[in-house]
PDB file of C-alpha atoms in Angstrom:
ATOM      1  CA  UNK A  25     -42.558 115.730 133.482  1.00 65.00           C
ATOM      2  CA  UNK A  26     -42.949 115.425 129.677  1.00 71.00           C
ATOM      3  CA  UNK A  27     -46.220 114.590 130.087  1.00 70.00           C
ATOM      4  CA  UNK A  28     -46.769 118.077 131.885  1.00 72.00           C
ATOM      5  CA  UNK A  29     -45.282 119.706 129.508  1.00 74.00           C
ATOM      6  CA  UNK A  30     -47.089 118.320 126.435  1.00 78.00           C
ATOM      7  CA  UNK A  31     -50.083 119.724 128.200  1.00 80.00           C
ATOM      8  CA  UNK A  32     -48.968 123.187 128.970  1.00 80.00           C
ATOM      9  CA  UNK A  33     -48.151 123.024 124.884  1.00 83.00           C
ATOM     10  CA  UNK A  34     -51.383 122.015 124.408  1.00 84.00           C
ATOM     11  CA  UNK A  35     -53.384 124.317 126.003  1.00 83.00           C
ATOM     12  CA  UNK A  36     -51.080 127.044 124.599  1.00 84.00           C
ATOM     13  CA  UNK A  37     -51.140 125.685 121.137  1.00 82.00           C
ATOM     14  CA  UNK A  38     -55.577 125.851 121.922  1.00 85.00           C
ATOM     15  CA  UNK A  39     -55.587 129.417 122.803  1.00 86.00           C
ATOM     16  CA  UNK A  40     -53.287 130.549 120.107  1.00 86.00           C
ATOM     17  CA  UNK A  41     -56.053 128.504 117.570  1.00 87.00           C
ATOM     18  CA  UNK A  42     -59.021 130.501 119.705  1.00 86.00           C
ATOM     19  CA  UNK A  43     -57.555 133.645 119.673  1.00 86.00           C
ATOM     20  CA  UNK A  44     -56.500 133.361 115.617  1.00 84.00           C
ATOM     21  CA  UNK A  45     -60.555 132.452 115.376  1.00 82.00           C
ATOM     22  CA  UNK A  46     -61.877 135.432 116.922  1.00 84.00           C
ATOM     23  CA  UNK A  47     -59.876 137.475 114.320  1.00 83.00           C
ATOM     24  CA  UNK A  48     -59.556 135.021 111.288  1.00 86.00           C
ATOM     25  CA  UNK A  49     -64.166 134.580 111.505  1.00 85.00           C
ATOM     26  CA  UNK A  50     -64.963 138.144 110.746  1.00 86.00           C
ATOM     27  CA  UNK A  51     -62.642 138.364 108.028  1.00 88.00           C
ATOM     28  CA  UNK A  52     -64.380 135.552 106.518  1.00 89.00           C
ATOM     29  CA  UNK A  53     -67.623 136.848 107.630  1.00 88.00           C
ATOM     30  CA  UNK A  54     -66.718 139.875 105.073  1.00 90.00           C
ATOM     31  CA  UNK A  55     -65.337 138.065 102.709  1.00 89.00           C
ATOM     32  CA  UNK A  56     -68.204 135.403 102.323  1.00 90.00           C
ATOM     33  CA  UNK A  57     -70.814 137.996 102.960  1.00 89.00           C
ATOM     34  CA  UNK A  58     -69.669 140.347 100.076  1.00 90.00           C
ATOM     35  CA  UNK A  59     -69.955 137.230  97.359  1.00 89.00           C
ATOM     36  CA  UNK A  60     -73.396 136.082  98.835  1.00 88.00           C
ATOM     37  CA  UNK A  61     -76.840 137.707  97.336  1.00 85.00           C
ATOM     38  CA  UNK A  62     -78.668 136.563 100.305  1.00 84.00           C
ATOM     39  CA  UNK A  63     -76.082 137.997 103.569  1.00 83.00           C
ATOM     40  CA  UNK A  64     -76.785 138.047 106.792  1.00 84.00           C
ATOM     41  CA  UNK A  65     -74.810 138.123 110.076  1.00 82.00           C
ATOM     42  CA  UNK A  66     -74.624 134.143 109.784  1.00 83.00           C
ATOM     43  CA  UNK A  67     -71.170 133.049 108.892  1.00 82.00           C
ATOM     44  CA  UNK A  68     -72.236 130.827 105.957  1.00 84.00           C
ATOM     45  CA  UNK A  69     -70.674 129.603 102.366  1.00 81.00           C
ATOM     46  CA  UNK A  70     -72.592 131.712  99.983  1.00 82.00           C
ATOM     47  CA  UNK A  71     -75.261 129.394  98.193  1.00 78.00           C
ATOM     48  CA  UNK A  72     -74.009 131.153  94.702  1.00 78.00           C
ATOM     49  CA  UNK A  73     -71.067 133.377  94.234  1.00 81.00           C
ATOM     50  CA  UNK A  74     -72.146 136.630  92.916  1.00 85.00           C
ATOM     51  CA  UNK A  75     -70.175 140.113  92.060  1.00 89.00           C
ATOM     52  CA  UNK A  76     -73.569 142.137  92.660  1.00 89.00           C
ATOM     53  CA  UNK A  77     -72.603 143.158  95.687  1.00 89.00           C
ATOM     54  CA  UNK A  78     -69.287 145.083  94.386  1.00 92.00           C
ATOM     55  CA  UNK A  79     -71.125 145.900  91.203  1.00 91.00           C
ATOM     56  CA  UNK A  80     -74.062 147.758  93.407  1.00 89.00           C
ATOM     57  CA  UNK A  81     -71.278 149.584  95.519  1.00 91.00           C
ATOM     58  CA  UNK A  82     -68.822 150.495  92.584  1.00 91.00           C
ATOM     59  CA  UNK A  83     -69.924 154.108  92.258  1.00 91.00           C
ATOM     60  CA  UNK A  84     -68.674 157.548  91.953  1.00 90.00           C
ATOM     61  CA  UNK A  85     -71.255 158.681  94.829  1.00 90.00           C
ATOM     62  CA  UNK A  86     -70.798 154.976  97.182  1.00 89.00           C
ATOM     63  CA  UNK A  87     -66.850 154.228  96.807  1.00 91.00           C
ATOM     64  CA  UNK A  88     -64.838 156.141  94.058  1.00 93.00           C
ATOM     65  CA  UNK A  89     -65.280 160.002  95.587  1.00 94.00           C
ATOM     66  CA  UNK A  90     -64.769 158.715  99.438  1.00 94.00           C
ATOM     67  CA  UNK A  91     -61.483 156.507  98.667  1.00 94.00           C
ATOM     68  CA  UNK A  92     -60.252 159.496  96.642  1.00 95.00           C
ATOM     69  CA  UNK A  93     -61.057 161.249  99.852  1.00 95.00           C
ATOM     70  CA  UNK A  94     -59.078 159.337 102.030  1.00 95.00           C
ATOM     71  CA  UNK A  95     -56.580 158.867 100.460  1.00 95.00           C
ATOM     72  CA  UNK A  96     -56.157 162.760  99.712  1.00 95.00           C
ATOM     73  CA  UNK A  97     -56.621 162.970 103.554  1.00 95.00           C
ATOM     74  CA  UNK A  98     -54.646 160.373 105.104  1.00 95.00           C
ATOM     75  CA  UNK A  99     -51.903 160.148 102.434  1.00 94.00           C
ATOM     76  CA  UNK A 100     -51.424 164.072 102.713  1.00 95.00           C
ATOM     77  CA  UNK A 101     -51.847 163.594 106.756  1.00 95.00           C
ATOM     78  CA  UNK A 102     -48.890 160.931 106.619  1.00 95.00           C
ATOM     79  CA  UNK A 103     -46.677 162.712 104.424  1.00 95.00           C
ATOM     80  CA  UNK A 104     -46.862 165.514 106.885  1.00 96.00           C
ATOM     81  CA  UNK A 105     -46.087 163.385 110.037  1.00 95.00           C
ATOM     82  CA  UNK A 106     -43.664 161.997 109.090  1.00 95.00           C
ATOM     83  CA  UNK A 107     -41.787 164.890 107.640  1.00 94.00           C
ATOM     84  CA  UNK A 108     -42.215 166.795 110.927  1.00 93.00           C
ATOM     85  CA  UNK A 109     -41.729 163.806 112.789  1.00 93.00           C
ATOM     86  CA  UNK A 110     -38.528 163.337 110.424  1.00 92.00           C
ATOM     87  CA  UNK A 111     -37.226 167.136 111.694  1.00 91.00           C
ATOM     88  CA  UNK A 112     -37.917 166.923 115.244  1.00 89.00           C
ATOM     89  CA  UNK A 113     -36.630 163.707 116.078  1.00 89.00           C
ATOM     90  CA  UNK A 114     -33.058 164.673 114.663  1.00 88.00           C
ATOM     91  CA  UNK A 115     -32.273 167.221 117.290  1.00 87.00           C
ATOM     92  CA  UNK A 116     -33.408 164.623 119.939  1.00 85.00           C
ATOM     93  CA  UNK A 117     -31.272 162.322 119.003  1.00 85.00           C
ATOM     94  CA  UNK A 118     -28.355 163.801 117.790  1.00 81.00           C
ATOM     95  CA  UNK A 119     -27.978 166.403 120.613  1.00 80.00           C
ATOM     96  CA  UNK A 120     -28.095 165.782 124.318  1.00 78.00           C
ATOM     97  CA  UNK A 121     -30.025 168.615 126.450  1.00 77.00           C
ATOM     98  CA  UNK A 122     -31.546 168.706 130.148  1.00 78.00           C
ATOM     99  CA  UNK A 123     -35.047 169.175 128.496  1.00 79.00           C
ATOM    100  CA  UNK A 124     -35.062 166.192 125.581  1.00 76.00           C
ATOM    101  CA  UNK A 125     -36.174 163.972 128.327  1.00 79.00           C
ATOM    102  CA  UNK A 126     -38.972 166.148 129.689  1.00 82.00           C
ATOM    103  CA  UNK A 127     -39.812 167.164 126.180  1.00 78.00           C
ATOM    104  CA  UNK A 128     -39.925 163.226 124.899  1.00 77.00           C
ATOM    105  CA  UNK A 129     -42.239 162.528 128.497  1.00 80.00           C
ATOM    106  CA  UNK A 130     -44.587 165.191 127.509  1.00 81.00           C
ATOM    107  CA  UNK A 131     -44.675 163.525 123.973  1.00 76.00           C
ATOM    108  CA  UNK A 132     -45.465 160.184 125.524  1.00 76.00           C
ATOM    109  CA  UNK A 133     -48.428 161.880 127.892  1.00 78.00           C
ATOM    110  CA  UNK A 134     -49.536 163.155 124.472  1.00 72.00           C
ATOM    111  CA  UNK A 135     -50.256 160.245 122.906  1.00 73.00           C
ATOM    112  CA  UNK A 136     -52.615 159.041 125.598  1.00 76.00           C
ATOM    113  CA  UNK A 137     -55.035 161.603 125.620  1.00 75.00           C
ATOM    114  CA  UNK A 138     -57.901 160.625 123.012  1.00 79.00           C
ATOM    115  CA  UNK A 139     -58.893 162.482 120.573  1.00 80.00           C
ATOM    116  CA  UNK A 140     -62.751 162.886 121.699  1.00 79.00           C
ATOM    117  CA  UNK A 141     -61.229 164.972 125.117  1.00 79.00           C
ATOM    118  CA  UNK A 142     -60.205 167.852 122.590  1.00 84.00           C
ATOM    119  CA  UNK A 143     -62.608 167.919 119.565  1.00 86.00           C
ATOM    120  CA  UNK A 144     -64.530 170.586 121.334  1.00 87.00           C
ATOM    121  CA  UNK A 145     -61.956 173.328 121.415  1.00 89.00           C
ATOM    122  CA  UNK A 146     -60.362 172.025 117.958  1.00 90.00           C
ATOM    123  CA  UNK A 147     -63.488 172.740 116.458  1.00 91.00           C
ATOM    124  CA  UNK A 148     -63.986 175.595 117.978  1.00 92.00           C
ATOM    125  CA  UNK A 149     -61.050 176.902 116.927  1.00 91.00           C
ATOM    126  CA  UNK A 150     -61.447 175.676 113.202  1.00 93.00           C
ATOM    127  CA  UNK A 151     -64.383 177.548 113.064  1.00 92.00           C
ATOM    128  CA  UNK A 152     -62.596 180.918 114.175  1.00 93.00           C
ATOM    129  CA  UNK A 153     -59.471 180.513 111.955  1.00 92.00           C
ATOM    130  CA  UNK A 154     -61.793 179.018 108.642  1.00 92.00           C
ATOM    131  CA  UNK A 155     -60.534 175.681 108.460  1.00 92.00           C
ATOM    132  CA  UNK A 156     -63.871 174.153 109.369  1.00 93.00           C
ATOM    133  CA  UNK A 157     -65.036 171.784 106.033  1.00 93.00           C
ATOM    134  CA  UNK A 158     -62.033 172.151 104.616  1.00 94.00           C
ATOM    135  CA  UNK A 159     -59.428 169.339 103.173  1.00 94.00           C
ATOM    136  CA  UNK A 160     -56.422 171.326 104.320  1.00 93.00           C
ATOM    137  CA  UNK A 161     -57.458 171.845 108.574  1.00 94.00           C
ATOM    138  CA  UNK A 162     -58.240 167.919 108.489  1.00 95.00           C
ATOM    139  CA  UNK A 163     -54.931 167.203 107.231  1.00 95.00           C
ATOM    140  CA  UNK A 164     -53.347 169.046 109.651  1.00 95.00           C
ATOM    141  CA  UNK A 165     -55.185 167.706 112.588  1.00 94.00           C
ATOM    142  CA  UNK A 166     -54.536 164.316 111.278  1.00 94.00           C
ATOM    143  CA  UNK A 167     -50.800 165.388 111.090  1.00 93.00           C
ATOM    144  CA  UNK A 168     -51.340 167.159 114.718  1.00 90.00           C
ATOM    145  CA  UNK A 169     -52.631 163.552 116.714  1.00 89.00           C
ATOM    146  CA  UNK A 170     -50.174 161.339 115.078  1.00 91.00           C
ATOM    147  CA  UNK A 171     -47.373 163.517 115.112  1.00 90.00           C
ATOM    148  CA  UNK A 172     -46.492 162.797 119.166  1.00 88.00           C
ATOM    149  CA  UNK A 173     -46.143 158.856 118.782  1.00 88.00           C
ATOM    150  CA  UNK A 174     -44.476 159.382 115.583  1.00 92.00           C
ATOM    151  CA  UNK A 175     -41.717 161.647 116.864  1.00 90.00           C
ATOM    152  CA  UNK A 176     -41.192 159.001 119.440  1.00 88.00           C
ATOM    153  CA  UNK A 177     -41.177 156.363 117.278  1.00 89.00           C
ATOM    154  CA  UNK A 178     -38.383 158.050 114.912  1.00 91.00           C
ATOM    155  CA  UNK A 179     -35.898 159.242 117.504  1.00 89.00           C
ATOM    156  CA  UNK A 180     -35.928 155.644 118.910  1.00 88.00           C
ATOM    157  CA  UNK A 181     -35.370 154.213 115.083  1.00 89.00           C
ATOM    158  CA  UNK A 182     -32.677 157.332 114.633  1.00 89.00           C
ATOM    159  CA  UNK A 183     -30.725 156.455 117.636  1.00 86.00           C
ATOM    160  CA  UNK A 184     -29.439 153.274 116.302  1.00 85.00           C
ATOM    161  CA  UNK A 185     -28.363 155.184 113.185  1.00 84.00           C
ATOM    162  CA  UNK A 186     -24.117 155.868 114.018  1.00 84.00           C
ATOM    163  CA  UNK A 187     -23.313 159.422 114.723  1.00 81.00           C
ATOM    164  CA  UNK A 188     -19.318 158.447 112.981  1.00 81.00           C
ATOM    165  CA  UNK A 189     -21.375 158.334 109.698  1.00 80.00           C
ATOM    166  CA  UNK A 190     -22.852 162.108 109.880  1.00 79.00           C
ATOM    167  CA  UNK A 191     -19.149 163.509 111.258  1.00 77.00           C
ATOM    168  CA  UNK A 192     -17.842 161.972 107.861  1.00 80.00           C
ATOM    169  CA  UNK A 193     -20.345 163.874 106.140  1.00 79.00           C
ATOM    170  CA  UNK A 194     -20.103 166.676 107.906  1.00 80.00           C
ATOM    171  CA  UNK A 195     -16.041 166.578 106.638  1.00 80.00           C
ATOM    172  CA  UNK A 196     -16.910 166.605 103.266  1.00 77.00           C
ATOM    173  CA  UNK A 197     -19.195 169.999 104.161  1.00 79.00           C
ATOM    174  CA  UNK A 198     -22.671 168.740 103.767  1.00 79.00           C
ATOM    175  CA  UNK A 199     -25.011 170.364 106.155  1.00 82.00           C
ATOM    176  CA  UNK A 200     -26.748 168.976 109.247  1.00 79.00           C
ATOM    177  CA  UNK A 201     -30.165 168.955 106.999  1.00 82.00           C
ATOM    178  CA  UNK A 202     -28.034 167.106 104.240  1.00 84.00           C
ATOM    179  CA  UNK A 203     -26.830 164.422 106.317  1.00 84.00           C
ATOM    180  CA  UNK A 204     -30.647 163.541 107.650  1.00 84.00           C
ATOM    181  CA  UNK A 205     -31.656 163.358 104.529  1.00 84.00           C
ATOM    182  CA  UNK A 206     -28.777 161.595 102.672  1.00 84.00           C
ATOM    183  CA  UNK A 207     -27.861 159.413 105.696  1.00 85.00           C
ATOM    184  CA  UNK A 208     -29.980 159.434 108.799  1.00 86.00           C
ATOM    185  CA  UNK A 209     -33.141 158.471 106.585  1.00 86.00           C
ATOM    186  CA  UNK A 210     -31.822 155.936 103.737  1.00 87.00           C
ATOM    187  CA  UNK A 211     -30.552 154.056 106.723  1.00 85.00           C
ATOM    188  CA  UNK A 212     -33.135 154.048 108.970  1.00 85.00           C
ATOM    189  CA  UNK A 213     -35.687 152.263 106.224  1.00 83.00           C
ATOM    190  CA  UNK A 214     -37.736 150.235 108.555  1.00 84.00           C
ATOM    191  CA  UNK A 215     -37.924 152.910 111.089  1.00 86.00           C
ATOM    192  CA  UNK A 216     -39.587 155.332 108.150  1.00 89.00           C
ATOM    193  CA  UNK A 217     -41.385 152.351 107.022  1.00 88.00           C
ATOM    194  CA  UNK A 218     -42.798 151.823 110.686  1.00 88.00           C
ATOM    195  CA  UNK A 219     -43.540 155.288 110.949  1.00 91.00           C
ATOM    196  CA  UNK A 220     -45.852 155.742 107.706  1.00 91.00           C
ATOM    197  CA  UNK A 221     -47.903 152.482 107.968  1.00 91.00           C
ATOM    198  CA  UNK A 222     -48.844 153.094 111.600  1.00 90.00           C
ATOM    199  CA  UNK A 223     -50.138 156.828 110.405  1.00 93.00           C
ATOM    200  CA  UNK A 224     -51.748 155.744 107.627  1.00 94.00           C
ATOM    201  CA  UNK A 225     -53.519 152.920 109.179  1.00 92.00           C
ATOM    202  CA  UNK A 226     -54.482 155.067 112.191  1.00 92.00           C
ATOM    203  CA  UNK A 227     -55.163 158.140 109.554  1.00 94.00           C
ATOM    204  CA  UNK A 228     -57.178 155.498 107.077  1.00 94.00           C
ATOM    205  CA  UNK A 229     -60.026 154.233 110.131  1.00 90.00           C
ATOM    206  CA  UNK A 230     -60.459 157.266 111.960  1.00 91.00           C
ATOM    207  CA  UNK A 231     -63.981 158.156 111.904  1.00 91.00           C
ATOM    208  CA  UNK A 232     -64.252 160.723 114.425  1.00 90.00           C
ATOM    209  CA  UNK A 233     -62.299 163.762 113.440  1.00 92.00           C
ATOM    210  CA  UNK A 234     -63.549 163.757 109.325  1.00 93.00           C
ATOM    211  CA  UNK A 235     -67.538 163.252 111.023  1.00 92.00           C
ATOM    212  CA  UNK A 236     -66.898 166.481 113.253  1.00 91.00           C
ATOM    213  CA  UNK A 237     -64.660 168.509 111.003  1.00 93.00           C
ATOM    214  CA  UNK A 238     -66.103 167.989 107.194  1.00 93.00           C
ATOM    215  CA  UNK A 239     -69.360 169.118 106.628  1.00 90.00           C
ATOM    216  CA  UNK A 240     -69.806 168.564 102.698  1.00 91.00           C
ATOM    217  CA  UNK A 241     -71.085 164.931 101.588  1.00 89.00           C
ATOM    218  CA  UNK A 242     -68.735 165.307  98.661  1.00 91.00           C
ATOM    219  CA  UNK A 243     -65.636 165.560 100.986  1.00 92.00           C
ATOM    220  CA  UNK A 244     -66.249 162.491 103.680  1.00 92.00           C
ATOM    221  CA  UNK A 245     -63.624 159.716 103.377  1.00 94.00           C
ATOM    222  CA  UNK A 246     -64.765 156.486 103.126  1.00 93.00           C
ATOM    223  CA  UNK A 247     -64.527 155.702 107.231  1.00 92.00           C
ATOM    224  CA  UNK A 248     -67.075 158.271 107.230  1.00 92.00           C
ATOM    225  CA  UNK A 249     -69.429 156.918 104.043  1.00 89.00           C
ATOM    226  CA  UNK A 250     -69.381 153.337 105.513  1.00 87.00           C
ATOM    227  CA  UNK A 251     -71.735 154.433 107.886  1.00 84.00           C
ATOM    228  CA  UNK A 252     -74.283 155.133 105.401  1.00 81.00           C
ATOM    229  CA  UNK A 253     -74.783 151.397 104.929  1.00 81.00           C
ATOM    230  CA  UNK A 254     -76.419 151.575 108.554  1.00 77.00           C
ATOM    231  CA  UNK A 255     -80.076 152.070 108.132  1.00 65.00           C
ATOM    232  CA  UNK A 256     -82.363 154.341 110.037  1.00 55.00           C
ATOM    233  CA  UNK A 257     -84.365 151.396 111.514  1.00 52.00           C
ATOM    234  CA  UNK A 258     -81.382 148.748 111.610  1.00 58.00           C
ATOM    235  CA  UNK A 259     -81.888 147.657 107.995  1.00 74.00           C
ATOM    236  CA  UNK A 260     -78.680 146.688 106.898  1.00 80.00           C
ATOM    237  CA  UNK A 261     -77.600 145.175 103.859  1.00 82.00           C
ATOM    238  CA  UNK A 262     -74.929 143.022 104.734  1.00 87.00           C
ATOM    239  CA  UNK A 263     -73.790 142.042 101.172  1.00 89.00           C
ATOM    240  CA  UNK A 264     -73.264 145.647 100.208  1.00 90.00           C
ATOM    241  CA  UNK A 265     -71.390 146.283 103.615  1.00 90.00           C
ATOM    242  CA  UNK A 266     -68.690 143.656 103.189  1.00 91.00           C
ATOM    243  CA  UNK A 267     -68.331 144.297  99.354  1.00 92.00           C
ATOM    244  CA  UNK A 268     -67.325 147.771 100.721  1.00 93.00           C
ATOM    245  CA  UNK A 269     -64.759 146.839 103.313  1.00 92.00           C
ATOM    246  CA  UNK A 270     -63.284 144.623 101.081  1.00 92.00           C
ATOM    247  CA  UNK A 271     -62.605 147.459  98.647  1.00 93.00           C
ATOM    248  CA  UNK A 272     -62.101 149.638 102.000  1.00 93.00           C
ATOM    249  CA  UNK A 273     -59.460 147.943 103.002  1.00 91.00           C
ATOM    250  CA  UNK A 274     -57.948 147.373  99.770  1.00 91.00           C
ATOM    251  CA  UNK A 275     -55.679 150.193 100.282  1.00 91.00           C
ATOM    252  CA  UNK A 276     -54.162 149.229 103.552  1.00 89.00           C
ATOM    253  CA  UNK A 277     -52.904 146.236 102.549  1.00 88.00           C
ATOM    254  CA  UNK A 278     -51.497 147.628  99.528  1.00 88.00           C
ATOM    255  CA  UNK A 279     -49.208 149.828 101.706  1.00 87.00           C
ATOM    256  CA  UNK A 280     -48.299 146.800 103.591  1.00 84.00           C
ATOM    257  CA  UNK A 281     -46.693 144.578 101.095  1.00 84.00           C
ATOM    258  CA  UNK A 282     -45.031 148.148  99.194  1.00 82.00           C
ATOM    259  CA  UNK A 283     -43.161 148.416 101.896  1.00 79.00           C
ATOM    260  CA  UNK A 284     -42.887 144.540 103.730  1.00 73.00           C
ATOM    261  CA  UNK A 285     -39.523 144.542 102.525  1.00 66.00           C
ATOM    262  CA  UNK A 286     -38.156 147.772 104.597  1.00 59.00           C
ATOM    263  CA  UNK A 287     -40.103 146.763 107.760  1.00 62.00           C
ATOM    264  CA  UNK A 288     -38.492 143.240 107.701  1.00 56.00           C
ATOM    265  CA  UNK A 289     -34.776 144.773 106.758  1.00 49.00           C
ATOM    266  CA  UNK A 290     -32.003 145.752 109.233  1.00 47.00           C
ATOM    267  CA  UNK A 291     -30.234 149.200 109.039  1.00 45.00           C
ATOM    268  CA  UNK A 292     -28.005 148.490 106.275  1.00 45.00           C
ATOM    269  CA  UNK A 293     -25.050 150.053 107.727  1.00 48.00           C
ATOM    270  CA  UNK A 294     -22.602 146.795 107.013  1.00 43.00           C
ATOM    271  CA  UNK A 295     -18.725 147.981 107.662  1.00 42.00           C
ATOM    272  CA  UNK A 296     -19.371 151.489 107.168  1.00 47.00           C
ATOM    273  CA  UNK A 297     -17.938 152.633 110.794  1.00 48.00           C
ATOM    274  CA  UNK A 298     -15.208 149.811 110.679  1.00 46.00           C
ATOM    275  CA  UNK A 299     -11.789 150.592 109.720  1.00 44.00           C
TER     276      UNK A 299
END
């Protein structure tokens, strides 16, 4: 029986390690790759480290003008999600109605369609209403596809937020708008935390929707520029490349560790609705 069971460990404990590999040997693909001269798609130690590679890509016209534009893009995308997200999750939660769970099933439909099934008519329409090439109609369609999995996100997060705490508030005369704000959100920190790293991230690699809806060089994000790397005739160089996901992804993980702290805290509620 032990002996059984030391196998069944073992062959978990081998295709935890193989599946950790298949993620953990690209990332040191790109990180060994942007320090060698001489990259290729071999997974090698570099035969002299070298900062060429970020020194070749560390440009206004290569890096500097598309991270400025993504983060313009996705940071002004996320603020707006989650604002909206913020606001229409409230009512969900806080009242009860014959058409919240319709409305929340329609949501979750929403977030399965993909994106490529209505570029078409989007940009289409951008076209009609001038918001083709511009900063401002990306930013909104960002805002627009995350907005559905973010609402759901938040009302789930809100509901474990105690109603008692609002009626208190609500005693003292603040508004329903005041209580969200001063109570509903400082409490549900991880939820809010949650909500703007997963539209960021999903904001920061989109390629698709900045490719069909910005037109101008000088306004494509850097999930957009990386492509550039990508020869006509599958020349590719490969040192270049990783320097520039490196500093690509830079960003992302900055986010992450800002904000670790709420997404591994509780909702600090303590003995508030005791007594």
């Amino acid at each position: 029986m032990r002996l059984r069971r030391s196998t069944r460990r073992l062959a978990a404990d081998a295709g935890l390690l193989a599946l950790a590999a298949t993620f953990a040997l690209p990332l040191a693909w790109v990180v060994l790759s942007a320090l060698d001269p001489d990259a290729d798609l071999r997974l090698k130690a570099p035969d002299g480290v070298t900062w060429d590679n970020f020194d070749a890509v560390l440009t206004d016209e290569i890096t500097f003008t598309p991270l400025l534009n993504s983060l313009l893009l996705c940071g002004g995308g996320t603020l707006l999600t989650v604002t909206c997200a913020a606001l229409a999750a409230y009512p969900l939660s806080r009242f009860r109605s014959r058409l919240n769970r319709p409305f929340l099933l329609t949501i979750l439909f929403a977030t399965c369609l993909p994106i490529t099934a209505v570029m078409v008519p989007v940009y289409a329409l951008f076209v009609q209403v001038n918001l083709i090439d511009t900063m401002r109609g990306t930013i909104f369609f960002f805002a627009a596809s995350q907005l559905p999995f973010a609402i759901w996100l938040m009302k789930n997060f809100m509901d474990g937020v105690p109603k008692e705490l609002e009626e208190a508030a609500w005693t003292d005369g603040a508004s329903a708008l005041q209580s969200l704000v001063r109570i509903v959100l400082p409490l549900m920190g991880p939820g809010v935390a949650v909500v703007t790293v997963f539209s960021f991230v999903m904001m920061w690699g989109n390629f698709f929707v900045p490719f069909m809806l910005l037109l101008t060089p000088d306004q494509l994000p850097a999930a957009v520029s990386i492509n550039e790397f990508f020869g006509n005739r599958g020349s590719v160089v490969y040192g270049q490349l990783a320097a520039f996901s490196v500093i690509y992804s830079t960003p992302v993980i900055l986010l992450y560790v800002l904000v670790a702290r709420r997404l591994g805290g509780g909702f600090a509620l303590g003995g508030a609705v005791k007594g």
